[in-house]
PDB file of C-alpha atoms in Angstrom:
ATOM      1  CA  UNK A  82       7.600 -28.225  81.664  1.00  0.00           C
ATOM      2  CA  UNK A  83      10.639 -30.187  82.595  1.00  0.00           C
ATOM      3  CA  UNK A  84      12.634 -32.088  80.275  1.00  0.00           C
ATOM      4  CA  UNK A  85      12.898 -35.747  81.036  1.00  0.00           C
ATOM      5  CA  UNK A  86      16.784 -37.431  80.864  1.00  0.00           C
ATOM      6  CA  UNK A  87      16.661 -41.000  79.255  1.00  0.00           C
ATOM      7  CA  UNK A  88      17.814 -43.850  80.925  1.00  0.00           C
ATOM      8  CA  UNK A  89      21.866 -44.189  79.647  1.00  0.00           C
ATOM      9  CA  UNK A  90      22.038 -47.476  78.268  1.00  0.00           C
ATOM     10  CA  UNK A  91      25.275 -50.265  78.433  1.00  0.00           C
ATOM     11  CA  UNK A  92      27.512 -50.957  75.162  1.00  0.00           C
ATOM     12  CA  UNK A  93      31.156 -52.334  75.091  1.00  0.00           C
ATOM     13  CA  UNK A  94      33.553 -51.212  72.936  1.00  0.00           C
ATOM     14  CA  UNK A  95      35.358 -53.187  70.414  1.00  0.00           C
ATOM     15  CA  UNK A  96      38.170 -52.843  67.778  1.00  0.00           C
ATOM     16  CA  UNK A  97      38.529 -49.147  67.008  1.00  0.00           C
ATOM     17  CA  UNK A  98      36.184 -48.240  69.245  1.00  0.00           C
ATOM     18  CA  UNK A  99      33.023 -49.214  66.845  1.00  0.00           C
ATOM     19  CA  UNK A 100      29.902 -49.957  69.732  1.00  0.00           C
ATOM     20  CA  UNK A 101      28.645 -53.613  69.934  1.00  0.00           C
ATOM     21  CA  UNK A 102      25.181 -54.091  71.553  1.00  0.00           C
ATOM     22  CA  UNK A 103      25.037 -57.801  72.424  1.00  0.00           C
ATOM     23  CA  UNK A 104      22.812 -58.499  69.107  1.00  0.00           C
ATOM     24  CA  UNK A 105      20.265 -55.556  70.664  1.00  0.00           C
ATOM     25  CA  UNK A 106      20.020 -52.282  69.190  1.00  0.00           C
ATOM     26  CA  UNK A 107      18.088 -49.533  71.806  1.00  0.00           C
ATOM     27  CA  UNK A 108      15.171 -47.410  70.247  1.00  0.00           C
ATOM     28  CA  UNK A 109      13.231 -44.658  71.949  1.00  0.00           C
ATOM     29  CA  UNK A 110      10.028 -44.878  70.208  1.00  0.00           C
ATOM     30  CA  UNK A 111       7.758 -42.000  69.179  1.00  0.00           C
ATOM     31  CA  UNK A 112       4.118 -41.751  67.843  1.00  0.00           C
ATOM     32  CA  UNK A 113       3.189 -39.761  64.337  1.00  0.00           C
ATOM     33  CA  UNK A 114      -0.339 -39.337  63.057  1.00  0.00           C
ATOM     34  CA  UNK A 115      -1.297 -43.229  65.164  1.00  0.00           C
ATOM     35  CA  UNK A 116       2.170 -44.396  63.364  1.00  0.00           C
ATOM     36  CA  UNK A 117       5.104 -45.879  65.205  1.00  0.00           C
ATOM     37  CA  UNK A 118       8.533 -44.659  64.800  1.00  0.00           C
ATOM     38  CA  UNK A 119      12.613 -45.054  66.410  1.00  0.00           C
ATOM     39  CA  UNK A 120      15.157 -43.463  66.861  1.00  0.00           C
ATOM     40  CA  UNK A 121      18.400 -44.937  68.419  1.00  0.00           C
ATOM     41  CA  UNK A 122      18.930 -44.330  72.050  1.00  0.00           C
ATOM     42  CA  UNK A 123      22.523 -43.120  71.883  1.00  0.00           C
ATOM     43  CA  UNK A 124      21.127 -40.073  69.303  1.00  0.00           C
ATOM     44  CA  UNK A 125      18.318 -38.769  71.701  1.00  0.00           C
ATOM     45  CA  UNK A 126      19.627 -36.272  74.200  1.00  0.00           C
ATOM     46  CA  UNK A 127      16.474 -34.840  75.504  1.00  0.00           C
ATOM     47  CA  UNK A 128      12.645 -35.161  75.822  1.00  0.00           C
ATOM     48  CA  UNK A 129      10.589 -32.467  75.822  1.00  0.00           C
ATOM     49  CA  UNK A 130       7.285 -31.839  76.151  1.00  0.00           C
ATOM     50  CA  UNK A 131       5.406 -28.575  74.627  1.00  0.00           C
ATOM     51  CA  UNK A 132       7.758 -25.871  74.117  1.00  0.00           C
ATOM     52  CA  UNK A 133       7.069 -22.321  73.071  1.00  0.00           C
ATOM     53  CA  UNK A 134       8.769 -21.965  69.329  1.00  0.00           C
ATOM     54  CA  UNK A 135       9.388 -18.274  67.750  1.00  0.00           C
ATOM     55  CA  UNK A 136       9.478 -19.087  63.812  1.00  0.00           C
ATOM     56  CA  UNK A 137      12.033 -18.333  61.382  1.00  0.00           C
ATOM     57  CA  UNK A 138      10.813 -16.121  58.753  1.00  0.00           C
ATOM     58  CA  UNK A 139      11.441 -17.576  55.207  1.00  0.00           C
ATOM     59  CA  UNK A 140      12.590 -20.985  56.631  1.00  0.00           C
ATOM     60  CA  UNK A 141      11.136 -24.261  54.979  1.00  0.00           C
ATOM     61  CA  UNK A 142       7.445 -25.160  56.232  1.00  0.00           C
ATOM     62  CA  UNK A 143       9.312 -28.137  57.924  1.00  0.00           C
ATOM     63  CA  UNK A 144      11.431 -26.065  60.114  1.00  0.00           C
ATOM     64  CA  UNK A 145       8.643 -24.692  63.101  1.00  0.00           C
ATOM     65  CA  UNK A 146      11.306 -22.470  64.311  1.00  0.00           C
ATOM     66  CA  UNK A 147      13.474 -22.507  67.237  1.00  0.00           C
ATOM     67  CA  UNK A 148      13.993 -22.736  70.917  1.00  0.00           C
ATOM     68  CA  UNK A 149      16.222 -21.872  73.635  1.00  0.00           C
ATOM     69  CA  UNK A 150      16.845 -25.111  75.480  1.00  0.00           C
ATOM     70  CA  UNK A 151      19.212 -23.860  78.820  1.00  0.00           C
ATOM     71  CA  UNK A 152      21.223 -21.274  76.728  1.00  0.00           C
ATOM     72  CA  UNK A 153      21.010 -23.305  73.362  1.00  0.00           C
ATOM     73  CA  UNK A 154      19.251 -22.150  70.686  1.00  0.00           C
ATOM     74  CA  UNK A 155      17.863 -25.364  68.940  1.00  0.00           C
ATOM     75  CA  UNK A 156      16.327 -25.468  65.736  1.00  0.00           C
ATOM     76  CA  UNK A 157      12.114 -27.460  65.925  1.00  0.00           C
ATOM     77  CA  UNK A 158      11.418 -29.318  63.361  1.00  0.00           C
ATOM     78  CA  UNK A 159       8.057 -31.084  61.972  1.00  0.00           C
ATOM     79  CA  UNK A 160       7.720 -34.766  62.068  1.00  0.00           C
ATOM     80  CA  UNK A 161       5.055 -34.731  60.766  1.00  0.00           C
ATOM     81  CA  UNK A 162       5.587 -32.069  57.833  1.00  0.00           C
ATOM     82  CA  UNK A 163       8.918 -33.378  57.204  1.00  0.00           C
ATOM     83  CA  UNK A 164       7.488 -36.831  56.638  1.00  0.00           C
ATOM     84  CA  UNK A 165       4.632 -35.295  53.891  1.00  0.00           C
ATOM     85  CA  UNK A 166       2.042 -35.797  56.523  1.00  0.00           C
ATOM     86  CA  UNK A 167      -1.388 -33.464  57.393  1.00  0.00           C
ATOM     87  CA  UNK A 168      -0.169 -30.817  60.016  1.00  0.00           C
ATOM     88  CA  UNK A 169      -1.124 -31.579  64.154  1.00  0.00           C
ATOM     89  CA  UNK A 170      -4.242 -30.644  65.418  1.00  0.00           C
ATOM     90  CA  UNK A 171      -3.469 -27.253  67.442  1.00  0.00           C
ATOM     91  CA  UNK A 172      -5.403 -28.796  70.365  1.00  0.00           C
ATOM     92  CA  UNK A 173      -3.090 -31.614  71.060  1.00  0.00           C
ATOM     93  CA  UNK A 174       0.314 -30.045  71.704  1.00  0.00           C
ATOM     94  CA  UNK A 175       2.825 -32.633  71.145  1.00  0.00           C
ATOM     95  CA  UNK A 176       6.631 -33.721  72.345  1.00  0.00           C
ATOM     96  CA  UNK A 177      10.122 -33.495  70.904  1.00  0.00           C
ATOM     97  CA  UNK A 178      13.001 -35.455  70.704  1.00  0.00           C
ATOM     98  CA  UNK A 179      16.264 -33.310  71.028  1.00  0.00           C
ATOM     99  CA  UNK A 180      18.765 -34.955  68.959  1.00  0.00           C
ATOM    100  CA  UNK A 181      22.746 -32.985  68.289  1.00  0.00           C
ATOM    101  CA  UNK A 182      23.789 -33.346  64.620  1.00  0.00           C
ATOM    102  CA  UNK A 183      27.398 -32.931  64.268  1.00  0.00           C
ATOM    103  CA  UNK A 184      26.888 -30.416  66.989  1.00  0.00           C
ATOM    104  CA  UNK A 185      23.653 -28.634  66.331  1.00  0.00           C
ATOM    105  CA  UNK A 186      20.831 -29.403  68.527  1.00  0.00           C
ATOM    106  CA  UNK A 187      17.649 -29.638  66.515  1.00  0.00           C
ATOM    107  CA  UNK A 188      14.022 -30.645  68.792  1.00  0.00           C
ATOM    108  CA  UNK A 189      11.981 -33.488  66.070  1.00  0.00           C
ATOM    109  CA  UNK A 190       8.122 -32.426  66.877  1.00  0.00           C
ATOM    110  CA  UNK A 191       6.530 -35.994  67.148  1.00  0.00           C
ATOM    111  CA  UNK A 192       2.791 -36.282  68.486  1.00  0.00           C
ATOM    112  CA  UNK A 193       3.833 -38.463  71.717  1.00  0.00           C
ATOM    113  CA  UNK A 194       7.153 -39.987  72.591  1.00  0.00           C
ATOM    114  CA  UNK A 195       6.699 -43.656  74.240  1.00  0.00           C
ATOM    115  CA  UNK A 196       9.192 -46.090  75.669  1.00  0.00           C
ATOM    116  CA  UNK A 197      12.739 -47.132  75.016  1.00  0.00           C
ATOM    117  CA  UNK A 198      12.690 -50.604  73.308  1.00  0.00           C
ATOM    118  CA  UNK A 199      15.972 -52.803  73.391  1.00  0.00           C
ATOM    119  CA  UNK A 200      15.166 -54.683  70.066  1.00  0.00           C
ATOM    120  CA  UNK A 201      17.092 -57.774  68.359  1.00  0.00           C
ATOM    121  CA  UNK A 202      19.407 -57.098  65.243  1.00  0.00           C
ATOM    122  CA  UNK A 203      17.721 -60.302  64.012  1.00  0.00           C
ATOM    123  CA  UNK A 204      14.728 -58.390  63.794  1.00  0.00           C
ATOM    124  CA  UNK A 205      15.639 -55.588  61.482  1.00  0.00           C
ATOM    125  CA  UNK A 206      14.128 -55.938  58.710  1.00  0.00           C
ATOM    126  CA  UNK A 207      15.141 -53.290  55.163  1.00  0.00           C
ATOM    127  CA  UNK A 208      12.502 -50.916  54.312  1.00  0.00           C
ATOM    128  CA  UNK A 209       9.256 -52.896  52.646  1.00  0.00           C
ATOM    129  CA  UNK A 210       8.915 -51.739  48.939  1.00  0.00           C
ATOM    130  CA  UNK A 211       5.111 -50.739  49.854  1.00  0.00           C
ATOM    131  CA  UNK A 212       6.584 -48.110  52.518  1.00  0.00           C
ATOM    132  CA  UNK A 213       5.503 -44.252  51.012  1.00  0.00           C
ATOM    133  CA  UNK A 214       8.840 -43.560  49.075  1.00  0.00           C
ATOM    134  CA  UNK A 215       9.465 -39.831  51.040  1.00  0.00           C
ATOM    135  CA  UNK A 216       9.530 -42.303  54.557  1.00  0.00           C
ATOM    136  CA  UNK A 217      12.138 -44.629  52.403  1.00  0.00           C
ATOM    137  CA  UNK A 218      13.949 -42.347  51.975  1.00  0.00           C
ATOM    138  CA  UNK A 219      14.455 -40.791  55.780  1.00  0.00           C
ATOM    139  CA  UNK A 220      14.051 -44.754  57.264  1.00  0.00           C
ATOM    140  CA  UNK A 221      16.923 -46.856  57.940  1.00  0.00           C
ATOM    141  CA  UNK A 222      14.762 -49.756  57.546  1.00  0.00           C
ATOM    142  CA  UNK A 223      11.757 -51.328  60.312  1.00  0.00           C
ATOM    143  CA  UNK A 224      11.275 -53.752  62.777  1.00  0.00           C
ATOM    144  CA  UNK A 225       7.540 -56.006  62.973  1.00  0.00           C
ATOM    145  CA  UNK A 226       6.194 -56.224  66.361  1.00  0.00           C
ATOM    146  CA  UNK A 227       3.142 -57.524  67.601  1.00  0.00           C
ATOM    147  CA  UNK A 228       1.016 -56.418  64.448  1.00  0.00           C
ATOM    148  CA  UNK A 229       2.765 -53.410  64.417  1.00  0.00           C
ATOM    149  CA  UNK A 230       5.162 -51.422  62.827  1.00  0.00           C
ATOM    150  CA  UNK A 231       8.313 -49.405  63.853  1.00  0.00           C
ATOM    151  CA  UNK A 232       9.959 -47.424  61.734  1.00  0.00           C
ATOM    152  CA  UNK A 233      13.421 -46.503  62.032  1.00  0.00           C
ATOM    153  CA  UNK A 234      14.195 -42.836  61.313  1.00  0.00           C
ATOM    154  CA  UNK A 235      17.373 -41.867  59.805  1.00  0.00           C
ATOM    155  CA  UNK A 236      18.040 -38.503  61.343  1.00  0.00           C
ATOM    156  CA  UNK A 237      21.075 -37.468  59.609  1.00  0.00           C
ATOM    157  CA  UNK A 238      19.036 -38.542  56.624  1.00  0.00           C
ATOM    158  CA  UNK A 239      15.224 -36.876  58.629  1.00  0.00           C
ATOM    159  CA  UNK A 240      17.457 -33.336  58.851  1.00  0.00           C
ATOM    160  CA  UNK A 241      19.073 -33.479  55.374  1.00  0.00           C
ATOM    161  CA  UNK A 242      16.772 -30.799  53.538  1.00  0.00           C
ATOM    162  CA  UNK A 243      19.092 -30.435  50.712  1.00  0.00           C
ATOM    163  CA  UNK A 244      17.538 -33.228  48.582  1.00  0.00           C
ATOM    164  CA  UNK A 245      14.033 -31.413  49.075  1.00  0.00           C
ATOM    165  CA  UNK A 246      14.868 -28.230  48.070  1.00  0.00           C
ATOM    166  CA  UNK A 247      16.388 -30.381  44.365  1.00  0.00           C
ATOM    167  CA  UNK A 248      13.311 -32.241  44.343  1.00  0.00           C
TER     168      UNK A 248
END
């Protein structure tokens, strides 16, 4: 399956190399169990179609296995299971968003990948109290988009399995 590269975004550098985006943030959108999620585009390395995954013995259920991406081993995470949702039906192959966390590549397995949205920082809201606690744990906040809620995933917290094991 071909690997799609996402478009790069233009950013300006400010003092201290902090990224300034002129009041907007770009997100790669994805759907998981009919819910829209977003990840900041600058954290995304690649978008992949269905991949062959090798199971890892004794791994947590959320770790679907590993795959080879251009010679690098990538850990595949089933985001549905990580969010406490049921497994994806076998007849729906899904897609993956590859992210880099501290030099390690992770493939976030999702139902589908949408588009890149540029959203105003002014429209960003903290997580509502009614958001599922498991989702709040791995989210930085939300955007309300034309009657639909986009939950912004915090990739480092999504990939932090130590809190889950302690719970």
